[in-house]
């Protein structure tokens, strides 16, 4: 039986809510295994599928990206992508890939806002906001404390700068949400452009300094991969 629905432009959706529980995980893994490297599907569920993430980490280690597009309370949507690479992850490769993923969604929001398609822009922005919020929380609650513990660099160090930039980023996110809410496409595009500048510089600093330093301080391949698993399971 096939449960995949074709969506326009976005990856296909697999609605786990209509799959009988005994065969649910089996069907999800079958869908994943049928993906070509680089392709994705979107899992739709009525609860946080965290146990499934742990099962993916154990049974398909290093072979997937798990990106939360919508996090409840009624509906959860997770983009599960088959990586073109496999094997143990580094903090740098994992979080860099998330930056690129979010950049691509922001470009969609900008294009849709410019076309006056505010409802669609709002839907895509919600996915962007969900992803960026989780990215920032994972950095602040898991990555930065690990970096500070391993390097002894706290006040006045790179994490302090990153935390203050996160405050600015969150402020710009609120402005975009407000502009979309009142139907102001040009206002949304203006704030998005500002966010793009701030986020662009922020991401470069993380990718060139903070993430590689964290990977180095973590010690070995196993420690880096464990840190990535914790970031993923936020
Ligand atoms: Fe950050
Ligand atoms: Fe980041």
Coordinates of C-alpha atoms and ligand atoms in Angstrom, one line a residue:
X1 CA 0.0 0.0 0.0
X2 CA 1.3 3.5 -0.9
X3 CA 0.8 6.4 1.5
X4 CA 2.9 9.1 -0.3
X5 CA 1.1 12.2 -1.5
X6 CA 2.7 14.4 -4.2
X7 CA 3.0 18.0 -3.2
X8 CA 4.0 20.8 -5.6
X9 CA 7.6 21.9 -5.5
X10 CA 8.1 20.5 -2.0
X11 CA 9.1 16.9 -1.2
X12 CA 6.3 14.3 -1.1
X13 CA 4.5 13.9 2.2
X14 CA 4.1 10.6 4.1
X15 CA 1.1 10.9 6.5
X16 CA 1.9 8.6 9.4
X17 CA -1.5 9.4 11.0
X18 CA -3.2 7.1 8.4
X19 CA -0.7 4.2 8.6
X20 CA -1.7 1.5 11.1
X21 CA 0.6 1.6 14.1
X22 CA 2.0 -1.9 13.7
X23 CA 3.5 -1.1 10.3
X24 CA 4.2 2.6 10.8
X25 CA 7.9 2.6 11.4
X26 CA 8.5 -0.1 8.8
X27 CA 6.7 2.0 6.2
X28 CA 8.7 5.1 7.1
X29 CA 12.0 3.2 6.8
X30 CA 10.9 1.7 3.6
X31 CA 10.1 5.2 2.2
X32 CA 13.5 6.4 3.4
X33 CA 15.4 3.5 1.9
X34 CA 13.7 4.1 -1.5
X35 CA 15.0 7.7 -1.6
X36 CA 17.8 8.6 -4.1
X37 CA 20.8 10.2 -2.2
X38 CA 20.0 13.9 -1.8
X39 CA 16.2 13.4 -1.9
X40 CA 13.7 13.9 0.9
X41 CA 10.2 13.2 2.1
X42 CA 8.1 15.0 4.7
X43 CA 6.7 12.9 7.6
X44 CA 3.4 14.2 9.0
X45 CA 2.4 13.1 12.5
X46 CA 0.1 14.0 15.4
X47 CA 2.8 13.7 18.1
X48 CA 6.6 14.5 18.3
X49 CA 8.2 11.5 16.6
X50 CA 11.3 11.6 18.8
X51 CA 11.5 7.8 19.3
X52 CA 11.6 7.5 15.5
X53 CA 14.6 9.9 15.4
X54 CA 16.4 7.7 17.9
X55 CA 15.7 4.7 15.8
X56 CA 17.1 6.5 12.7
X57 CA 20.2 7.5 14.7
X58 CA 20.7 3.8 15.7
X59 CA 19.8 2.1 12.4
X60 CA 20.7 4.7 9.7
X61 CA 23.7 6.5 11.4
X62 CA 25.1 9.4 9.5
X63 CA 22.8 8.8 6.6
X64 CA 20.0 11.3 7.1
X65 CA 19.0 14.9 7.9
X66 CA 16.1 15.4 10.3
X67 CA 14.6 18.9 9.9
X68 CA 11.6 19.9 11.8
X69 CA 9.3 22.1 9.7
X70 CA 6.3 22.2 12.1
X71 CA 6.4 21.3 15.8
X72 CA 2.9 20.9 17.0
X73 CA 0.9 21.1 19.1
X74 CA -1.6 19.3 16.8
X75 CA 0.6 18.5 13.8
X76 CA 4.3 17.7 13.4
X77 CA 6.0 17.8 10.0
X78 CA 9.6 16.6 9.7
X79 CA 11.7 16.7 6.5
X80 CA 13.8 13.5 6.4
X81 CA 16.5 13.7 3.7
X82 CA 18.9 11.0 2.6
X83 CA 22.4 12.5 2.7
X84 CA 24.7 12.1 -0.3
X85 CA 27.5 11.3 2.2
X86 CA 27.4 8.9 5.1
X87 CA 29.5 8.1 8.1
X88 CA 30.2 10.0 11.4
X89 CA 29.2 13.7 11.4
X90 CA 31.0 16.8 12.5
X91 CA 29.4 19.9 14.1
X92 CA 30.6 21.9 11.2
X93 CA 29.1 19.8 8.4
X94 CA 25.8 19.3 10.3
X95 CA 25.2 23.0 11.3
X96 CA 26.5 24.3 7.9
X97 CA 24.0 22.1 6.1
X98 CA 21.2 23.6 8.3
X99 CA 22.4 27.2 7.5
X100 CA 22.1 26.3 3.7
X101 CA 18.7 24.7 4.2
X102 CA 17.4 27.8 6.0
X103 CA 18.9 30.1 3.4
X104 CA 16.9 28.3 0.7
X105 CA 13.6 28.6 2.6
X106 CA 14.3 32.4 3.2
X107 CA 14.8 32.8 -0.5
X108 CA 11.3 31.2 -1.1
X109 CA 9.8 33.6 1.5
X110 CA 11.4 36.6 -0.3
X111 CA 10.2 35.5 -3.7
X112 CA 6.6 34.7 -2.5
X113 CA 6.5 38.1 -0.7
X114 CA 7.6 39.9 -3.8
X115 CA 4.9 38.1 -5.8
X116 CA 2.3 39.2 -3.3
X117 CA 1.5 35.6 -2.4
X118 CA 1.4 36.5 1.3
X119 CA -0.5 33.3 2.4
X120 CA 2.1 31.1 0.8
X121 CA 4.9 33.4 2.1
X122 CA 3.4 33.0 5.6
X123 CA 3.4 29.2 5.4
X124 CA 7.0 29.0 4.2
X125 CA 8.0 31.7 6.8
X126 CA 6.5 29.5 9.6
X127 CA 8.8 26.7 8.5
X128 CA 11.8 29.0 8.4
X129 CA 11.0 30.4 11.8
X130 CA 10.5 26.9 13.3
X131 CA 13.9 25.8 11.8
X132 CA 15.8 28.9 12.8
X133 CA 14.4 28.9 16.3
X134 CA 15.4 25.3 16.8
X135 CA 18.8 26.0 15.3
X136 CA 19.4 28.9 17.7
X137 CA 18.1 27.0 20.7
X138 CA 20.3 24.0 19.9
X139 CA 23.3 26.3 19.7
X140 CA 22.5 28.2 22.9
X141 CA 21.5 25.1 25.0
X142 CA 23.8 22.4 23.7
X143 CA 26.6 23.7 21.4
X144 CA 27.7 26.9 23.3
X145 CA 27.8 25.3 26.7
X146 CA 29.8 22.3 25.3
X147 CA 32.2 24.8 23.6
X148 CA 32.5 26.8 26.9
X149 CA 33.1 23.7 28.9
X150 CA 35.7 22.3 26.5
X151 CA 37.7 25.5 25.8
X152 CA 37.2 27.4 29.1
X153 CA 36.2 30.4 27.0
X154 CA 33.1 32.0 28.3
X155 CA 32.6 35.8 28.9
X156 CA 34.2 37.8 26.1
X157 CA 34.6 34.7 24.0
X158 CA 32.9 33.9 20.6
X159 CA 29.8 32.4 22.2
X160 CA 29.0 35.7 24.0
X161 CA 29.1 37.5 20.6
X162 CA 27.0 34.8 19.0
X163 CA 24.4 35.0 21.8
X164 CA 24.0 38.8 21.3
X165 CA 23.7 38.4 17.6
X166 CA 20.9 35.8 18.2
X167 CA 19.0 38.6 20.0
X168 CA 19.2 40.8 17.0
X169 CA 18.2 37.9 14.7
X170 CA 15.1 37.1 16.8
X171 CA 14.1 40.8 16.6
X172 CA 14.3 40.8 12.8
X173 CA 12.3 37.5 12.7
X174 CA 9.5 39.2 14.7
X175 CA 9.5 42.2 12.3
X176 CA 9.1 39.8 9.3
X177 CA 6.3 37.9 11.0
X178 CA 4.5 41.2 11.8
X179 CA 4.8 42.4 8.2
X180 CA 3.5 39.2 6.8
X181 CA 0.7 39.2 9.3
X182 CA -0.6 42.6 8.2
X183 CA -0.1 41.8 4.5
X184 CA 2.9 44.1 3.9
X185 CA 4.9 42.2 1.3
X186 CA 7.4 45.0 0.8
X187 CA 7.9 45.4 4.5
X188 CA 8.5 41.6 4.8
X189 CA 11.1 41.8 2.0
X190 CA 12.9 44.8 3.6
X191 CA 13.2 43.0 6.9
X192 CA 14.2 39.8 5.2
X193 CA 17.0 41.6 3.4
X194 CA 18.3 43.0 6.7
X195 CA 18.1 39.6 8.3
X196 CA 20.0 38.1 5.4
X197 CA 22.9 40.5 6.0
X198 CA 23.0 39.9 9.8
X199 CA 22.6 36.2 9.4
X200 CA 25.1 36.0 6.6
X201 CA 27.9 37.5 8.7
X202 CA 26.8 35.5 11.8
X203 CA 26.9 32.2 9.9
X204 CA 30.3 32.9 8.4
X205 CA 31.7 33.5 11.9
X206 CA 30.2 30.3 13.2
X207 CA 31.3 28.2 10.2
X208 CA 34.8 29.5 10.1
X209 CA 35.6 29.9 13.8
X210 CA 33.1 28.5 16.3
X211 CA 32.1 25.2 14.7
X212 CA 35.6 24.1 13.7
X213 CA 36.9 25.1 17.1
X214 CA 34.2 23.0 18.7
X215 CA 35.0 20.0 16.5
X216 CA 38.6 20.3 17.4
X217 CA 38.0 20.6 21.1
X218 CA 35.6 17.7 21.1
X219 CA 38.5 15.3 20.7
X220 CA 37.7 12.4 18.4
X221 CA 35.3 11.3 15.7
X222 CA 33.0 9.6 18.2
X223 CA 32.7 12.7 20.4
X224 CA 31.9 14.9 17.4
X225 CA 29.2 12.5 16.2
X226 CA 27.7 12.3 19.7
X227 CA 27.5 16.0 19.9
X228 CA 25.7 16.1 16.5
X229 CA 23.2 13.5 17.7
X230 CA 22.4 15.7 20.8
X231 CA 21.9 18.7 18.6
X232 CA 19.6 16.7 16.3
X233 CA 17.5 15.5 19.2
X234 CA 16.8 18.9 20.7
Ligands
LIG1 FE1 24.0 31.1 15.6
LIG2 FE1 24.2 28.7 13.3

